[in-house]
CSV table of C-alpha atoms and ligand atoms in Angstrom, one decimal:
chain,number,residue,atom,x,y,z
A,800,MET,CA,0.1,0.3,-0.2
A,801,LYS,CA,1.0,2.9,-0.8
A,802,VAL,CA,0.3,6.4,1.9
A,803,LEU,CA,1.0,9.8,0.8
A,804,ILE,CA,0.4,12.4,4.0
A,805,LYS,CA,-0.1,15.5,2.8
A,806,ASN,CA,0.3,19.6,4.7
A,807,ALA,CA,1.6,17.7,8.0
A,808,GLU,CA,4.4,18.7,10.2
A,809,ILE,CA,7.3,16.5,10.1
A,810,TYR,CA,9.2,16.0,13.3
A,811,GLN,CA,12.6,14.7,12.4
A,812,ASN,CA,16.0,14.7,14.0
A,813,GLY,CA,14.4,16.9,17.2
A,814,LYS,CA,13.1,19.0,14.7
A,815,ILE,CA,9.8,20.0,13.0
A,816,GLU,CA,9.3,21.2,9.7
A,817,LYS,CA,6.3,21.4,6.7
A,818,GLN,CA,6.6,18.6,4.4
A,819,ASP,CA,5.1,15.9,2.7
A,820,LEU,CA,5.7,12.0,3.9
A,821,TYR,CA,5.2,9.2,1.2
A,822,ILE,CA,5.2,5.5,2.0
A,823,GLU,CA,5.9,3.0,-0.1
A,824,ARG,CA,6.4,-1.3,0.8
A,825,LYS,CA,6.1,-0.1,4.1
A,826,ARG,CA,8.5,1.8,4.5
A,827,ILE,CA,8.8,5.6,4.5
A,828,ALA,CA,10.2,6.3,1.0
A,829,LYS,CA,10.4,10.2,0.4
A,830,ILE,CA,10.0,13.3,2.6
A,831,ALA,CA,9.5,16.2,0.9
A,832,LYS,CA,8.0,19.5,-0.2
A,833,GLU,CA,4.6,19.6,-2.0
A,834,LEU,CA,5.5,15.9,-2.9
A,835,ASN,CA,3.0,14.6,-5.6
A,836,LEU,CA,2.7,10.9,-6.2
A,837,LYS,CA,0.2,8.1,-6.6
A,838,ALA,CA,-0.7,6.7,-3.6
A,839,ASP,CA,-3.8,3.9,-2.5
A,840,LYS,CA,-4.3,6.5,0.3
A,841,VAL,CA,-3.9,10.3,1.2
A,842,ILE,CA,-4.0,11.8,4.5
A,843,ASP,CA,-4.5,15.2,4.6
A,844,ALA,CA,-2.8,15.7,8.2
A,845,ALA,CA,-2.9,19.6,8.3
A,846,GLY,CA,-2.6,20.6,11.6
A,847,CYS,CA,-1.2,17.8,12.8
A,848,VAL,CA,2.9,16.6,13.9
A,849,VAL,CA,4.2,13.3,12.4
A,850,PHE,CA,6.2,11.6,15.2
A,851,PRO,CA,7.9,8.3,15.0
A,852,GLY,CA,5.7,5.7,16.8
A,853,PHE,CA,6.6,5.4,20.4
A,854,ILE,CA,8.0,2.5,21.7
A,855,ASP,CA,6.7,1.1,24.9
A,856,LEU,CA,9.5,-1.4,26.9
A,857,HIS,CA,6.9,-2.2,29.7
A,858,ALA,CA,3.5,-3.5,29.0
A,859,HIS,CA,1.3,-6.2,30.7
A,860,LEU,CA,-1.3,-7.5,27.4
A,861,ARG,CA,-2.2,-10.4,30.5
A,862,ASP,CA,-3.1,-13.0,27.0
A,863,PRO,CA,-3.3,-15.8,27.8
A,864,GLY,CA,-4.6,-16.4,31.2
A,865,GLN,CA,-5.9,-13.3,32.4
A,866,THR,CA,-8.1,-12.2,29.3
A,867,TYR,CA,-10.6,-10.5,31.0
A,868,LYS,CA,-8.3,-7.8,32.5
A,869,GLU,CA,-6.4,-7.4,28.8
A,870,ASP,CA,-5.7,-9.7,25.4
A,871,ILE,CA,-3.1,-9.1,23.1
A,872,VAL,CA,-5.9,-7.7,20.2
A,873,THR,CA,-7.3,-5.2,23.4
A,874,GLY,CA,-4.2,-4.3,24.5
A,875,THR,CA,-2.5,-3.4,21.3
A,876,LEU,CA,-5.3,-1.5,19.8
A,877,SER,CA,-5.2,0.2,23.1
A,878,ALA,CA,-1.6,1.3,22.3
A,879,ALA,CA,-2.1,2.0,18.8
A,880,LYS,CA,-4.7,4.6,20.3
A,881,GLY,CA,-2.2,5.9,22.3
A,882,GLY,CA,0.5,6.5,19.3
A,883,PHE,CA,2.6,3.1,20.1
A,884,THR,CA,3.4,0.9,17.1
A,885,ALA,CA,5.3,-1.3,19.1
A,886,VAL,CA,4.7,-2.7,22.5
A,887,CYS,CA,7.1,-5.0,25.1
A,888,ALA,CA,4.9,-7.7,26.4
A,889,MET,CA,6.2,-9.0,30.3
A,890,PRO,CA,5.9,-12.5,30.9
A,891,ASN,CA,3.9,-12.3,34.3
A,892,THR,CA,1.5,-14.2,31.9
A,893,GLN,CA,-0.8,-17.7,33.2
A,894,PRO,CA,1.3,-19.7,32.5
A,895,VAL,CA,3.9,-17.1,32.8
A,896,THR,CA,6.4,-16.9,29.9
A,897,ASP,CA,9.5,-19.0,30.5
A,898,ASN,CA,9.1,-21.5,27.5
A,899,ILE,CA,9.6,-21.3,23.9
A,900,ALA,CA,6.2,-22.3,22.7
A,901,SER,CA,4.4,-19.6,25.0
A,902,VAL,CA,6.9,-16.9,23.5
A,903,GLU,CA,5.4,-18.1,20.1
A,904,TYR,CA,2.1,-18.2,21.3
A,905,ILE,CA,2.1,-14.3,21.8
A,906,GLN,CA,4.2,-13.6,18.5
A,907,LEU,CA,1.7,-15.4,16.5
A,908,ARG,CA,-1.2,-14.1,18.5
A,909,ALA,CA,0.1,-10.4,17.6
A,910,LYS,CA,0.9,-10.8,14.2
A,911,GLU,CA,-2.0,-12.2,13.4
A,912,HIS,CA,-4.5,-9.8,15.4
A,913,GLY,CA,-2.3,-7.0,16.7
A,914,PHE,CA,-2.6,-3.5,16.3
A,915,ALA,CA,0.6,-3.0,17.4
A,916,ARG,CA,3.9,-5.2,17.1
A,917,VAL,CA,4.5,-7.2,20.1
A,918,TYR,CA,8.1,-7.8,21.1
A,919,VAL,CA,8.0,-10.5,23.8
A,920,ILE,CA,10.2,-10.6,27.1
A,921,GLY,CA,10.5,-14.0,28.9
A,922,ALA,CA,11.0,-14.7,32.3
A,923,LEU,CA,14.2,-14.5,34.5
A,924,THR,CA,13.3,-17.6,36.1
A,925,LYS,CA,11.4,-20.4,36.2
A,926,GLY,CA,7.6,-19.6,36.5
A,927,SER,CA,8.7,-16.4,37.7
A,928,MET,CA,9.0,-17.9,40.8
A,929,GLY,CA,12.9,-16.9,41.6
A,930,GLU,CA,13.8,-20.5,42.5
A,931,GLU,CA,15.8,-21.2,39.0
A,932,ILE,CA,17.1,-19.7,35.7
A,933,SER,CA,14.8,-19.7,33.3
A,934,GLU,CA,15.3,-21.0,29.3
A,935,MET,CA,16.5,-18.0,28.6
A,936,ALA,CA,19.0,-19.0,25.4
A,937,THR,CA,16.3,-21.4,24.2
A,938,MET,CA,14.0,-18.3,24.5
A,939,LYS,CA,16.3,-15.8,23.3
A,940,SER,CA,16.6,-18.2,19.6
A,941,GLY,CA,12.4,-17.9,19.7
A,942,GLY,CA,13.3,-13.8,19.4
A,943,ILE,CA,12.9,-12.6,23.2
A,944,VAL,CA,14.2,-9.0,23.6
A,945,ALA,CA,15.0,-9.1,27.0
A,946,VAL,CA,14.2,-11.3,30.7
A,947,SER,CA,12.7,-10.3,33.5
A,948,ASP,CA,10.6,-11.4,36.4
A,949,ASP,CA,8.5,-7.7,36.4
A,950,GLY,CA,5.7,-7.8,38.8
A,951,LYS,CA,8.4,-9.6,41.1
A,952,CYS,CA,12.0,-9.8,42.4
A,953,VAL,CA,14.9,-12.0,42.9
A,954,GLN,CA,15.3,-12.0,46.5
A,955,ASN,CA,18.3,-14.1,46.6
A,956,ALA,CA,21.5,-12.8,45.5
A,957,ARG,CA,23.7,-15.5,44.5
A,958,LEU,CA,20.6,-16.7,42.4
A,959,MET,CA,20.6,-13.0,40.7
A,960,LEU,CA,24.0,-13.6,40.2
A,961,SER,CA,23.8,-16.7,38.3
A,962,CYS,CA,20.9,-15.4,36.3
A,963,LEU,CA,22.6,-12.4,35.1
A,964,ARG,CA,26.1,-14.5,34.6
A,965,TYR,CA,23.8,-16.7,32.3
A,966,ALA,CA,21.8,-13.5,30.4
A,967,ALA,CA,25.6,-11.8,29.8
A,968,ASN,CA,26.6,-15.0,27.9
A,969,PHE,CA,23.8,-15.1,25.8
A,970,ASP,CA,23.9,-10.9,25.4
A,971,ILE,CA,20.4,-10.8,26.8
A,972,PRO,CA,19.5,-7.8,28.5
A,973,VAL,CA,17.8,-8.8,32.0
A,974,ILE,CA,15.1,-5.7,33.3
A,975,ILE,CA,14.7,-5.7,37.4
A,976,HIS,CA,11.6,-4.7,39.2
A,977,PRO,CA,13.5,-3.6,42.5
A,978,GLU,CA,11.7,-4.6,45.3
A,979,ASP,CA,13.2,-6.0,48.6
A,980,TYR,CA,10.3,-7.6,50.1
A,981,ALA,CA,11.1,-7.5,53.7
A,982,LEU,CA,11.3,-3.9,53.1
A,983,ALA,CA,8.3,-3.7,51.0
A,984,GLY,CA,6.6,-5.6,53.8
A,985,LYS,CA,2.4,-4.8,53.4
A,986,GLY,CA,2.9,-1.7,52.5
A,987,GLN,CA,0.1,0.1,50.1
A,988,ILE,CA,1.6,3.2,49.5
A,989,ASN,CA,5.2,5.4,50.1
A,990,SER,CA,6.5,5.7,53.2
A,991,GLY,CA,6.1,8.6,54.5
A,992,LYS,CA,3.6,11.7,55.2
A,993,VAL,CA,0.9,10.6,53.2
A,994,SER,CA,0.8,7.4,54.7
A,995,THR,CA,1.0,8.9,58.4
A,996,GLN,CA,-2.3,10.9,57.2
A,997,THR,CA,-4.0,8.0,56.1
A,998,GLY,CA,-3.0,5.6,57.9
A,999,LEU,CA,-2.5,3.2,54.9
A,1000,PRO,CA,1.3,0.8,55.6
A,1001,GLY,CA,4.5,2.8,53.6
A,1002,ILE,CA,6.4,0.9,50.9
A,1003,SER,CA,10.1,2.4,51.9
A,1004,SER,CA,11.6,4.2,49.0
A,1005,LEU,CA,14.8,1.6,50.5
A,1006,ALA,CA,12.9,-1.1,49.4
A,1007,GLU,CA,13.4,-0.1,45.7
A,1008,GLU,CA,17.1,1.3,46.1
A,1009,VAL,CA,18.4,-1.7,48.3
A,1010,ILE,CA,17.7,-3.9,45.2
A,1011,ILE,CA,19.1,-1.1,42.7
A,1012,ALA,CA,22.4,-1.1,44.5
A,1013,ARG,CA,22.9,-4.3,44.7
A,1014,ASP,CA,21.7,-5.7,41.1
A,1015,ILE,CA,24.1,-2.7,40.0
A,1016,MET,CA,27.2,-4.6,42.0
A,1017,LEU,CA,26.0,-8.0,40.6
A,1018,ALA,CA,25.7,-7.1,37.3
A,1019,GLU,CA,29.4,-5.2,37.1
A,1020,SER,CA,30.8,-8.4,38.2
A,1021,ALA,CA,28.5,-10.8,36.0
A,1022,GLY,CA,29.0,-8.2,32.7
A,1023,ALA,CA,25.4,-8.3,32.5
A,1024,ARG,CA,23.2,-5.5,30.9
A,1025,LEU,CA,20.9,-4.2,33.5
A,1026,HIS,CA,17.5,-2.0,32.6
A,1027,ILE,CA,15.8,-0.6,35.8
A,1028,ALA,CA,12.2,-0.8,35.5
A,1029,HIS,CA,10.0,2.1,36.8
A,1030,ILE,CA,12.2,3.8,38.5
A,1031,SER,CA,10.9,6.5,41.5
A,1032,THR,CA,13.2,7.6,43.9
A,1033,ALA,CA,16.1,10.6,43.9
A,1034,ALA,CA,17.8,8.0,45.8
A,1035,ALA,CA,17.8,5.5,43.1
A,1036,LEU,CA,18.6,7.8,40.3
A,1037,GLU,CA,22.1,8.7,42.0
A,1038,LEU,CA,23.1,5.2,42.0
A,1039,VAL,CA,21.9,4.6,38.5
A,1040,GLN,CA,24.0,7.8,37.8
A,1041,ALA,CA,27.1,6.3,39.6
A,1042,ALA,CA,27.1,3.0,37.8
A,1043,LYS,CA,26.6,5.5,34.6
A,1044,GLN,CA,29.8,7.7,35.5
A,1045,LYS,CA,31.8,4.2,35.6
A,1046,GLY,CA,30.5,3.0,32.0
A,1047,LEU,CA,28.2,0.1,33.0
A,1048,PRO,CA,25.4,-0.6,30.8
A,1049,ILE,CA,23.0,-0.1,33.0
A,1050,THR,CA,19.7,1.9,31.3
A,1051,CYS,CA,16.9,2.5,32.8
A,1052,GLU,CA,13.1,3.9,32.3
A,1053,VAL,CA,10.3,6.3,34.6
A,1054,THR,CA,6.7,5.7,33.9
A,1055,PRO,CA,4.0,8.9,33.1
A,1056,HIS,CA,2.7,8.3,36.5
A,1057,HIS,CA,5.9,9.3,37.8
A,1058,LEU,CA,6.5,11.7,36.3
A,1059,VAL,CA,3.4,13.7,37.2
A,1060,LEU,CA,1.9,12.4,39.8
A,1061,THR,CA,3.0,12.6,43.9
A,1062,GLU,CA,1.9,10.5,46.7
A,1063,ASP,CA,-0.7,13.3,47.4
A,1064,ALA,CA,-2.9,11.6,44.8
A,1065,CYS,CA,-3.5,8.6,47.2
A,1066,LEU,CA,-5.2,10.9,49.7
A,1067,GLY,CA,-8.8,10.2,48.0
A,1068,PHE,CA,-8.3,6.2,48.9
A,1069,ASP,CA,-8.6,6.4,45.1
A,1070,THR,CA,-7.4,2.9,44.0
A,1071,ASN,CA,-6.4,4.2,41.0
A,1072,THR,CA,-3.2,5.6,42.3
A,1073,LYS,CA,-2.3,2.6,43.7
A,1074,MET,CA,1.1,1.2,42.0
A,1075,LYS,CA,4.4,-0.4,42.0
A,1076,PRO,CA,6.6,1.0,42.4
A,1077,PRO,CA,4.0,3.7,44.7
A,1078,LEU,CA,3.5,7.4,44.0
A,1079,ARG,CA,6.5,8.8,45.6
A,1080,THR,CA,7.4,12.5,47.4
A,1081,GLU,CA,7.6,16.0,44.8
A,1082,ALA,CA,11.2,15.7,45.6
A,1083,ASP,CA,11.2,12.4,44.0
A,1084,ARG,CA,8.9,13.5,41.1
A,1085,LYS,CA,11.5,16.9,39.9
A,1086,ALA,CA,14.0,14.2,40.0
A,1087,CYS,CA,12.7,12.1,37.9
A,1088,VAL,CA,11.8,15.0,35.5
A,1089,GLU,CA,15.7,16.4,35.8
A,1090,ALA,CA,17.0,12.8,35.1
A,1091,LEU,CA,14.6,12.5,32.0
A,1092,LYS,CA,15.6,16.0,30.8
A,1093,SER,CA,19.6,15.4,31.4
A,1094,GLY,CA,19.5,11.4,29.5
A,1095,LEU,CA,20.5,10.0,32.9
A,1096,ILE,CA,17.0,8.2,32.6
A,1097,ASP,CA,17.0,6.6,29.1
A,1098,CYS,CA,13.4,6.4,28.1
A,1099,ILE,CA,9.4,6.7,29.4
A,1100,ALA,CA,8.0,3.1,29.4
A,1101,THR,CA,4.2,3.2,30.9
A,1102,ASP,CA,3.9,-0.1,32.7
A,1103,HIS,CA,0.5,-0.6,31.4
A,1104,ALA,CA,-1.2,-2.7,33.9
A,1105,PRO,CA,-5.1,-3.7,33.0
A,1106,HIS,CA,-7.1,-4.8,36.0
A,1107,ALA,CA,-10.8,-5.1,36.4
A,1108,ASP,CA,-13.2,-2.8,37.8
A,1109,PHE,CA,-14.4,-5.7,40.7
A,1110,GLU,CA,-10.4,-6.0,41.2
A,1111,LYS,CA,-9.8,-2.1,41.8
A,1112,GLU,CA,-13.3,-1.2,43.3
A,1113,ARG,CA,-12.7,-2.6,46.4
A,1114,GLU,CA,-11.1,-1.5,49.9
A,1115,PHE,CA,-7.4,0.0,49.0
A,1116,ASP,CA,-5.6,-2.3,50.8
A,1117,LEU,CA,-7.2,-5.4,48.8
A,1118,ALA,CA,-7.0,-4.1,45.4
A,1119,PRO,CA,-4.0,-5.1,42.8
A,1120,PHE,CA,-1.3,-2.4,42.2
A,1121,GLY,CA,-0.9,-0.9,38.9
A,1122,ILE,CA,-2.6,1.2,36.3
A,1123,ILE,CA,-3.2,1.0,32.5
A,1124,GLY,CA,-1.2,3.7,30.9
A,1125,PHE,CA,-1.3,3.5,26.4
A,1126,GLU,CA,-3.9,5.7,25.8
A,1127,THR,CA,-3.3,8.4,28.3
A,1128,ALA,CA,0.7,8.2,28.5
A,1129,PHE,CA,1.6,11.4,25.7
A,1130,SER,CA,-1.3,13.8,26.2
A,1131,VAL,CA,-0.9,14.0,30.0
A,1132,LEU,CA,2.6,14.3,29.5
A,1133,TYR,CA,2.6,16.9,26.6
A,1134,ASP,CA,-0.3,18.5,29.1
A,1135,GLU,CA,1.5,18.5,32.0
A,1136,LEU,CA,4.9,18.7,31.0
A,1137,VAL,CA,5.9,20.1,27.9
A,1138,LEU,CA,2.6,22.8,27.6
A,1139,PRO,CA,4.3,24.4,30.8
A,1140,GLY,CA,7.4,24.8,29.6
A,1141,ILE,CA,9.1,21.8,32.1
A,1142,LEU,CA,9.8,19.2,29.2
A,1143,PRO,CA,11.1,20.2,25.8
A,1144,LEU,CA,9.0,18.3,23.9
A,1145,ASN,CA,11.6,16.5,21.3
A,1146,THR,CA,12.5,14.9,25.4
A,1147,LEU,CA,9.2,13.9,25.5
A,1148,VAL,CA,8.8,11.9,21.9
A,1149,ASP,CA,12.5,10.8,21.4
A,1150,SER,CA,12.0,9.2,25.5
A,1151,LEU,CA,9.1,7.4,23.8
A,1152,SER,CA,10.8,6.3,20.7
A,1153,ILE,CA,14.3,6.8,20.3
A,1154,ARG,CA,15.5,6.4,23.7
A,1155,ALA,CA,13.2,3.5,23.9
A,1156,ALA,CA,14.3,1.3,21.1
A,1157,LYS,CA,18.0,2.0,21.7
A,1158,VAL,CA,17.5,0.7,25.3
A,1159,LEU,CA,16.7,-2.4,23.8
A,1160,ASP,CA,18.2,-2.5,20.5
A,1161,LEU,CA,14.6,-2.3,18.7
A,1162,PRO,CA,14.1,-1.5,15.2
A,1163,GLY,CA,12.0,1.9,14.9
A,1164,GLY,CA,11.8,4.7,16.9
A,1165,GLU,CA,13.0,7.4,14.1
A,1166,ILE,CA,11.5,9.2,10.9
A,1167,ARG,CA,13.9,8.9,8.2
A,1168,PRO,CA,13.9,7.9,4.2
A,1169,GLY,CA,14.3,3.9,4.7
A,1170,ALA,CA,12.9,3.0,7.7
A,1171,VAL,CA,9.9,1.6,8.2
A,1172,ALA,CA,6.6,2.9,8.2
A,1173,ASP,CA,5.9,3.0,12.1
A,1174,ILE,CA,4.5,6.3,12.7
A,1175,ASN,CA,1.5,8.5,14.5
A,1176,ILE,CA,-0.4,11.6,13.6
A,1177,ILE,CA,-1.2,14.2,16.5
A,1178,ASP,CA,-3.1,16.8,16.9
A,1179,LEU,CA,-1.0,18.9,19.5
A,1180,ASN,CA,-4.0,21.3,19.7
A,1181,ALA,CA,-7.1,19.5,19.8
A,1182,LYS,CA,-8.5,17.6,23.3
A,1183,THR,CA,-8.4,13.9,24.6
A,1184,TYR,CA,-11.4,13.5,26.9
A,1185,PHE,CA,-10.1,10.3,29.1
A,1186,ASP,CA,-13.3,8.2,30.2
A,1187,LYS,CA,-14.6,4.9,30.7
A,1188,ASP,CA,-16.8,5.0,27.4
A,1189,SER,CA,-13.6,6.3,25.8
A,1190,ILE,CA,-10.8,3.8,26.7
A,1191,LEU,CA,-9.9,0.8,24.4
A,1192,SER,CA,-8.6,-1.2,26.4
A,1193,LYS,CA,-10.6,-3.7,28.3
A,1194,SER,CA,-10.1,-2.7,31.6
A,1195,LYS,CA,-10.9,0.7,33.1
A,1196,ASN,CA,-8.0,1.6,36.0
A,1197,SER,CA,-6.4,4.6,35.0
A,1198,PRO,CA,-6.3,7.6,37.6
A,1199,TRP,CA,-6.8,10.2,35.2
A,1200,LEU,CA,-10.3,9.2,34.2
A,1201,GLU,CA,-12.9,12.0,33.5
A,1202,ARG,CA,-9.9,14.5,32.9
A,1203,ALA,CA,-9.3,16.0,29.4
A,1204,PHE,CA,-5.8,16.5,28.3
A,1205,GLN,CA,-4.4,18.5,25.3
A,1206,ALA,CA,-3.6,16.5,22.4
A,1207,LYS,CA,-5.2,13.8,20.4
A,1208,VAL,CA,-3.7,10.7,18.6
A,1209,ARG,CA,-5.1,10.8,15.5
A,1210,TYR,CA,-3.8,8.0,13.2
A,1211,THR,CA,-0.9,5.7,13.9
A,1212,LEU,CA,0.6,3.8,11.1
A,1213,VAL,CA,2.5,0.3,11.7
A,1214,GLY,CA,4.5,-0.8,8.7
A,1215,GLY,CA,2.3,1.9,6.8
A,1216,ASN,CA,-1.0,0.2,7.3
A,1217,ILE,CA,-3.5,2.5,9.3
A,1218,ASN,CA,-3.7,0.7,12.3
A,1219,TYR,CA,-5.6,3.3,14.6
A,1220,GLN,CA,-7.9,6.0,13.1
A,1221,ASP,CA,-9.6,9.0,14.9
A,1222,THR,CA,-10.9,11.9,12.8
A,1223,PRO,CA,-13.3,14.3,12.9
B,2066,LIG,ZN1,7.1,-3.8,37.8
């Protein structure tokens, strides 16, 4: 299919310029002013910007096993609505993605029915039980892009060292969900002012920082690539900074919610403010924003974690941790950080695209002739209103329900195919 995008502003190398863009054989064939080529489809993108398709390193698609929360079809449609053209699926499905058959199931479903590309992350340990190393080499031959026990954290340092050594042998990046169980205890929200005010048990920031410190040391010893999921505290960032200054191959991501919300959001006992790691202090949030700007934080990842209403709509301490994130990521960050001048637009876009791609050596993430035609087209002047009816994910657990944010995704194209469209 040949697609001609007319009258758009094109985001290329950090700059926005008025040009036309032509797609042929799934790739960006030409970018130039006033292109008049024959096409099967012409998109008039006046007033919109064409960005590289967003790449999410951290998503829970819940398929197989928990498809009442989400499945590969609804999950990738929700992703496409948010401008994402590729997502990495975490392995905490039922059964856990710890073998090649499970990897192939996800790849096949996504290829046949998905609205975005899906890269599979395999489990770090068998069943993510934290007891035995998984068959990660076999899964790598099947195409996994990383290993992780996300949602869980290997508590045994000796086993973690073995996992990192094994992963290093096969050059597989290891993604950690840093949480020391003894320190986190039965905590519900960040340990601090708001946990005292609400009486909810707190999770010390040390629970995150202790494991990050441990795993940086273990990864250095093993010579492994370590990616830290959803970093959330100022002290954790100092650990990463020291590791990067040493030249270690350590990367990290931050979620949209840790960039704009703080523990204060938990004052109303809304279970959609309950996630791991918990929303932290204003000082932590600001440190994350600064670290994203400086490049200390490599990229933004949503940690899209769907849960059904019946699971979230209950007492705070009984509700599961996590929120959905695909559909709100860009507009919430654009509205709350870019428009007020806190974050440059190119930092936001690059953190969602090229900077994410680089962490796991994924293709895509930039607009240039010859690149695969994974792009989105966003109207920065339109508003997106989020409510349960408009959300395409099967789950509606978002802290931003009934809110409107600036910026609306009009199209998402994956390999030149229009996989999502919302035009007036
Ligand atoms: Zn996690």
